[in-house]
mmCIF file of C-alpha atoms in Angstrom:
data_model
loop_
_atom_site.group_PDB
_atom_site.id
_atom_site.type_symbol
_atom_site.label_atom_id
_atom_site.label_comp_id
_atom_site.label_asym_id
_atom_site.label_seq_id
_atom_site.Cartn_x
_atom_site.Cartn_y
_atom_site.Cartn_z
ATOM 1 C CA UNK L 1 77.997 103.710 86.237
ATOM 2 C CA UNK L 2 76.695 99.901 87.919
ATOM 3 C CA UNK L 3 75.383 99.286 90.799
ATOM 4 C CA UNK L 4 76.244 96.091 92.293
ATOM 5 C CA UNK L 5 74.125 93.042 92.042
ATOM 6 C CA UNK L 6 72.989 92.153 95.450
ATOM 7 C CA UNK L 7 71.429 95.864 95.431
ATOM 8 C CA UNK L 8 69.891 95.456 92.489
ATOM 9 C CA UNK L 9 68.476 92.336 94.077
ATOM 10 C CA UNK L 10 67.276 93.753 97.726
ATOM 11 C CA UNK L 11 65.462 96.993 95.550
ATOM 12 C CA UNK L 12 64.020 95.161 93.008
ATOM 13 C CA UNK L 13 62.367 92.142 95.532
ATOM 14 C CA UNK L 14 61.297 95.098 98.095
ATOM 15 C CA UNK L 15 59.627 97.116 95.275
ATOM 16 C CA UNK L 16 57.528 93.689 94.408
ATOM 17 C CA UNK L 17 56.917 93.270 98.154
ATOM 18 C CA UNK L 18 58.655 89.578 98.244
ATOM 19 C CA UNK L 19 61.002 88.482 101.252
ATOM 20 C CA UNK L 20 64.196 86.860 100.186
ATOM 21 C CA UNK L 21 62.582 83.522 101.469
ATOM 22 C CA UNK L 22 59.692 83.887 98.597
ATOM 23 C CA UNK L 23 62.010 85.787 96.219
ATOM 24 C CA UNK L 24 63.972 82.305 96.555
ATOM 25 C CA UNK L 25 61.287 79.454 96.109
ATOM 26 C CA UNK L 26 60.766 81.537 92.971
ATOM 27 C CA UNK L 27 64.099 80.382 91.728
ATOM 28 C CA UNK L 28 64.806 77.399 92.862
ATOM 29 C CA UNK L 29 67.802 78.227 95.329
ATOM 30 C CA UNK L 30 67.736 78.561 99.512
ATOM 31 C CA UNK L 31 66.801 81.743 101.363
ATOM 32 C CA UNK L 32 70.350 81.503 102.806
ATOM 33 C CA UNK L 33 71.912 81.748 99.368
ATOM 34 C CA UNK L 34 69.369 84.630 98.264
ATOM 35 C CA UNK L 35 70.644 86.454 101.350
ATOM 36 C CA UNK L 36 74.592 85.779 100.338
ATOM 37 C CA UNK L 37 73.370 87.138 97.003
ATOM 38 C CA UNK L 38 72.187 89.995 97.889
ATOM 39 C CA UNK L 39 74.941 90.917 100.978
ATOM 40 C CA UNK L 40 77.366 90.619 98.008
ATOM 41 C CA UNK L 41 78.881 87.173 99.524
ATOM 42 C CA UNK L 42 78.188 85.360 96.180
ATOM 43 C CA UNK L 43 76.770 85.773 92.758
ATOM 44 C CA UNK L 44 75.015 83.488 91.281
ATOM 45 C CA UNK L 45 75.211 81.608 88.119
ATOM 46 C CA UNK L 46 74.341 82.481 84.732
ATOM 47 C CA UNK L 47 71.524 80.333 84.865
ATOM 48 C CA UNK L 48 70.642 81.297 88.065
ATOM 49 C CA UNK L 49 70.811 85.016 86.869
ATOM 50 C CA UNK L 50 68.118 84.956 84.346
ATOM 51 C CA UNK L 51 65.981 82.939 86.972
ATOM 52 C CA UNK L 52 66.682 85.736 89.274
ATOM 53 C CA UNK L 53 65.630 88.111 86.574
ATOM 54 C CA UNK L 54 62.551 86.725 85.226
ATOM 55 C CA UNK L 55 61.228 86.822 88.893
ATOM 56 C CA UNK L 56 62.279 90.307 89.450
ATOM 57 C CA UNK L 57 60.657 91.105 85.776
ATOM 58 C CA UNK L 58 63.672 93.121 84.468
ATOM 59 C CA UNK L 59 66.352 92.472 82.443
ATOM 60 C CA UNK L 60 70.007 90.298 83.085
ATOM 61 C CA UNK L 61 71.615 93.592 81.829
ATOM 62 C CA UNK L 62 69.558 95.284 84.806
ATOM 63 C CA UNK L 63 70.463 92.840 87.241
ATOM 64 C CA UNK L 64 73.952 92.791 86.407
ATOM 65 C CA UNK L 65 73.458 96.873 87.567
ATOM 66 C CA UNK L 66 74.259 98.283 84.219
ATOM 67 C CA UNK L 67 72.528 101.802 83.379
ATOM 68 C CA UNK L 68 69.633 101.049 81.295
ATOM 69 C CA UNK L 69 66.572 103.292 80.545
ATOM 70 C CA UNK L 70 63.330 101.939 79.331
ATOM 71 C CA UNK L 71 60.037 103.985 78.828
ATOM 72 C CA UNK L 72 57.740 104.275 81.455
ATOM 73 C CA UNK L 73 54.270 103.758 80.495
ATOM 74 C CA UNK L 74 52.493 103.066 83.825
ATOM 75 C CA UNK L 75 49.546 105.375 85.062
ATOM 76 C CA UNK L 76 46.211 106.638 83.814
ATOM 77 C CA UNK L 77 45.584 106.413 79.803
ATOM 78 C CA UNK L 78 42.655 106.474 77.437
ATOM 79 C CA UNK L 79 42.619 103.679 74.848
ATOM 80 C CA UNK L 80 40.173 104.088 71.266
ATOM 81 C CA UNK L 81 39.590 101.395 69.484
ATOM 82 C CA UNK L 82 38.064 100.396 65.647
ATOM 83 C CA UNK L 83 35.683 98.140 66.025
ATOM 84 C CA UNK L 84 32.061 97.131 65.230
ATOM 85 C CA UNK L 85 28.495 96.041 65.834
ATOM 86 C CA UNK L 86 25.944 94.317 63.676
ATOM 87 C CA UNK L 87 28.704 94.801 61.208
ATOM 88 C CA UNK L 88 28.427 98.913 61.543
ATOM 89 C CA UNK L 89 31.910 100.772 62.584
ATOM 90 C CA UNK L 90 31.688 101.934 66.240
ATOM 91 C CA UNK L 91 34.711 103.936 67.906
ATOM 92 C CA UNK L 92 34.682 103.607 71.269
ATOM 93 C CA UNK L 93 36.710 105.144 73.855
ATOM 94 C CA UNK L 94 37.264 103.834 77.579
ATOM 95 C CA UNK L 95 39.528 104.811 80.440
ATOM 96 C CA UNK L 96 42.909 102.572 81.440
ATOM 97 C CA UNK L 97 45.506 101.912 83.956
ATOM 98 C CA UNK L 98 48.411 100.402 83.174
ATOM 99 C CA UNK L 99 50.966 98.930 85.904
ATOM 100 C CA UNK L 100 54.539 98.506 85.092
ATOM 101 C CA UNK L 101 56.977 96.187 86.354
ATOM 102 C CA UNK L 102 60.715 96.013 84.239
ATOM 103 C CA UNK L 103 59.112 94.581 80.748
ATOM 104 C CA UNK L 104 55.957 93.614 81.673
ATOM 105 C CA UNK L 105 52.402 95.903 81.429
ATOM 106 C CA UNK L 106 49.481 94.863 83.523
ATOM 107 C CA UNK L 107 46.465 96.742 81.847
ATOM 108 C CA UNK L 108 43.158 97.190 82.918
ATOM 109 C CA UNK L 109 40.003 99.052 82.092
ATOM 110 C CA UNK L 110 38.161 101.671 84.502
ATOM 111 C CA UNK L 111 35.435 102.232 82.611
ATOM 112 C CA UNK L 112 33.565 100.961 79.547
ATOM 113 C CA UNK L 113 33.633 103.673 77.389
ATOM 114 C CA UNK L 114 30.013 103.054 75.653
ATOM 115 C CA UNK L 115 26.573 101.477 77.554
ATOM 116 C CA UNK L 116 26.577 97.397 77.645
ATOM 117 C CA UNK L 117 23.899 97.276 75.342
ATOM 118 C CA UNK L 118 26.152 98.956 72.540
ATOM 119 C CA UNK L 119 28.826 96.586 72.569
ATOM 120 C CA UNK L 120 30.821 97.943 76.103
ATOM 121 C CA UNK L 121 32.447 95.523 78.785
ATOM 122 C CA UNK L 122 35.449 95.675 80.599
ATOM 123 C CA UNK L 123 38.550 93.656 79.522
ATOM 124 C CA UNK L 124 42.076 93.037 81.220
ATOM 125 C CA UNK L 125 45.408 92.048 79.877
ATOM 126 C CA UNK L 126 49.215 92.158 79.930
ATOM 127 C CA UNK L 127 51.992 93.426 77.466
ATOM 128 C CA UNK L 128 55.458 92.998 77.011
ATOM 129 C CA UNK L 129 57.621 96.124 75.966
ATOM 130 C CA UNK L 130 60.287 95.276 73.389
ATOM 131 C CA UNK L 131 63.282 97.273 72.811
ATOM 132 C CA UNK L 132 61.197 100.469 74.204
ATOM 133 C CA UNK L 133 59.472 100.320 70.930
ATOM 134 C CA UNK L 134 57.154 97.645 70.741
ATOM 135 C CA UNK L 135 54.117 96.295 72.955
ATOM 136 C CA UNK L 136 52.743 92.488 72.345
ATOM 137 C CA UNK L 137 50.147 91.324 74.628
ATOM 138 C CA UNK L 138 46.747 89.709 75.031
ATOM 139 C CA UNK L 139 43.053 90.816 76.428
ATOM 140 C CA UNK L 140 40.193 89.372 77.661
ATOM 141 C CA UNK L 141 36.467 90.632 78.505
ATOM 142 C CA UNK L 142 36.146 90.731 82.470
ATOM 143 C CA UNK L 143 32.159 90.349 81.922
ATOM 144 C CA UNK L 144 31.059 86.946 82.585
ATOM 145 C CA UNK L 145 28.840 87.160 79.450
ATOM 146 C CA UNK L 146 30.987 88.900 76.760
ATOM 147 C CA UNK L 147 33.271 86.224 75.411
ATOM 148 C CA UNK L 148 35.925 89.378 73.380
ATOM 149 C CA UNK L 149 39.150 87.881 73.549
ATOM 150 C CA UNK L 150 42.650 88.395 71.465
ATOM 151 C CA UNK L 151 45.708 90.198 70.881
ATOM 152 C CA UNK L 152 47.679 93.700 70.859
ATOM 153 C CA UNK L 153 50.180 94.538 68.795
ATOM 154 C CA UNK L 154 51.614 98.454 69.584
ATOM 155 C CA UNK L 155 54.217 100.788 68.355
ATOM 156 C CA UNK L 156 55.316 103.167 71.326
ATOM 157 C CA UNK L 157 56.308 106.960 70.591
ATOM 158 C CA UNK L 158 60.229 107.251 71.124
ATOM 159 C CA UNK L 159 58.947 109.356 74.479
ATOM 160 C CA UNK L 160 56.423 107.410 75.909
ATOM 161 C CA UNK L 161 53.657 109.721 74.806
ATOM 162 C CA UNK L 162 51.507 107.060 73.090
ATOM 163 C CA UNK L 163 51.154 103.946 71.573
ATOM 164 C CA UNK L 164 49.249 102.692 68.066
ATOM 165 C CA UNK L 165 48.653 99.499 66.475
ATOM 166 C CA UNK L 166 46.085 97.651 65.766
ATOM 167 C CA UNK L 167 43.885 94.453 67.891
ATOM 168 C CA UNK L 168 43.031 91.168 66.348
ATOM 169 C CA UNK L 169 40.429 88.841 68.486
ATOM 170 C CA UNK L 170 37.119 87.349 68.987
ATOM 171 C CA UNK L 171 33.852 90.368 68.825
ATOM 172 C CA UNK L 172 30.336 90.654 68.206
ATOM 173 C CA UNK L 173 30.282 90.239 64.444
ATOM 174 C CA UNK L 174 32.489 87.192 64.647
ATOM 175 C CA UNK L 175 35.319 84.681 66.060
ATOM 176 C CA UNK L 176 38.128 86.796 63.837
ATOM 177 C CA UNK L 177 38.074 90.419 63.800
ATOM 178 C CA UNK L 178 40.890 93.013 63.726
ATOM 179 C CA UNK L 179 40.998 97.229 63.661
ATOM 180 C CA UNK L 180 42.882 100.330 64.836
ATOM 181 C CA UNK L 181 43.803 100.594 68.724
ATOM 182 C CA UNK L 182 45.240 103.877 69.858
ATOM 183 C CA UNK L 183 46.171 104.801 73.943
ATOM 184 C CA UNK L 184 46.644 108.188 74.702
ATOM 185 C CA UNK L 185 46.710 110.138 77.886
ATOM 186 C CA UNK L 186 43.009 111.713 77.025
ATOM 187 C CA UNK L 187 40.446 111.029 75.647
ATOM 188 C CA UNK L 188 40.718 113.708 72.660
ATOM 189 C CA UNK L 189 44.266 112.075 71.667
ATOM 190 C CA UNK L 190 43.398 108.691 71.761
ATOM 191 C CA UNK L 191 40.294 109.435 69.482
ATOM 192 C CA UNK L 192 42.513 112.035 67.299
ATOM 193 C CA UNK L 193 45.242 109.394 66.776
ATOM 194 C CA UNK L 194 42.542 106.313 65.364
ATOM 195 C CA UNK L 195 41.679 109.306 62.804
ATOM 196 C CA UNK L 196 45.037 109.932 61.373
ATOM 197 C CA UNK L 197 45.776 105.940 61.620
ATOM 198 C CA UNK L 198 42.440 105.196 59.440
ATOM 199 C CA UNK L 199 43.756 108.208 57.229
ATOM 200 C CA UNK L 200 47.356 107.124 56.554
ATOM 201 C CA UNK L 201 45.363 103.271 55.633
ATOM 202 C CA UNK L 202 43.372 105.027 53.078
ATOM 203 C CA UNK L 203 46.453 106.861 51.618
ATOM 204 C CA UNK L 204 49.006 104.240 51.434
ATOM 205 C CA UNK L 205 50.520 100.988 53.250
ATOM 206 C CA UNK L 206 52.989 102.165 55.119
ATOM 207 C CA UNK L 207 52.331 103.383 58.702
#
């Protein structure tokens, strides 16, 4: 089953709360030949497409109206995480939301998990899902006077459930430091799944 283009185009701009005029500075084209687009009058060009795309944040397959189904991760999660202080292991648990749009993950922490003097800020960052099965993204500490900064690297459960990997940025103990991230929809989970990840390390390679 499609759906045809132009409605793919009107849904997608009036879910991001853009008018056709902003939708088209965006890409480089008229508000005249947005509205053609999306009336069904015209369709634009390839290259045009992926323009049209990008600013939407979804796929050319999804623009072009064909079925697709991607994961939904966006709501309330806990994320754990492996890391240290004064060079002593410290698991730490803090509260999430994560916003959706298409590919892209807007993450941001609601609370800090453990007290400011043990190592706990608040951080924000996006993602980009792959395939439905991987998440690569960035972070960065939202106080002014922690300077944390890096990268994410996540698998995704085929349903969404949660996601493991592992961080690799800038901490206390030093400008390069990596360890176990885990983000599960409580608190218990996320904790439970750093455990079996630190396990399965011990045991062997392989993941």
């Amino acid at each position: 089953m499609t759906v045809e283009m132009g409605e793919t185009i009107k849904q997608k701009r009036e879910e991001q709360g853009l008018s056709q005029a902003a939708l088209a500075k965006l890409v480089g084209v008229e508000a005249r030949q947005m509205r053609r687009y999306e009336n069904g009058e015209s369709h634009p060009t390839l290259p045009v497409a992926v323009k049209v795309a990008t600013a939407l944040g979804i796929s050319v397959d999804e623009l072009a109206g064909l079925s697709t189904h991607r994961v939904d991760l966006s709501g309330h999660w806990w994320a754990s995480w492996q890391t240290s202080k004064d060079h002593e292991e410290v698991v730490t648990a803090q509260e999430v939301d994560i916003r959706q749009q298409g590919e892209q993950l807007r993450v941001e922490t609601t609370t800090r998990g453990i007290a400011v003097e043990d190592g706990g800020y608040h951080w924000k960052g996006e993602l980009r899902l792959w395939d439905n099965e991987v998440l690569i993204g960035w972070y960065a500490a939202e106080d002014g006077a922690v300077r944390s900064k890096g990268s994410f690297y996540f698998t995704v459960h085929p349903h969404g459930i949660h996601m493991i990997g592992r961080w690799v940025g800038m901490s206390y103990d030093g400008a390069i430091r990596t360890g176990w991230g885990a983000i599960g929809r409580t608190e218990e989970e996320a904790h439970s799944l750093i455990v079996q990840l630190k396990q399965e390390e011990q045991s062997g390679p392989d993941l």
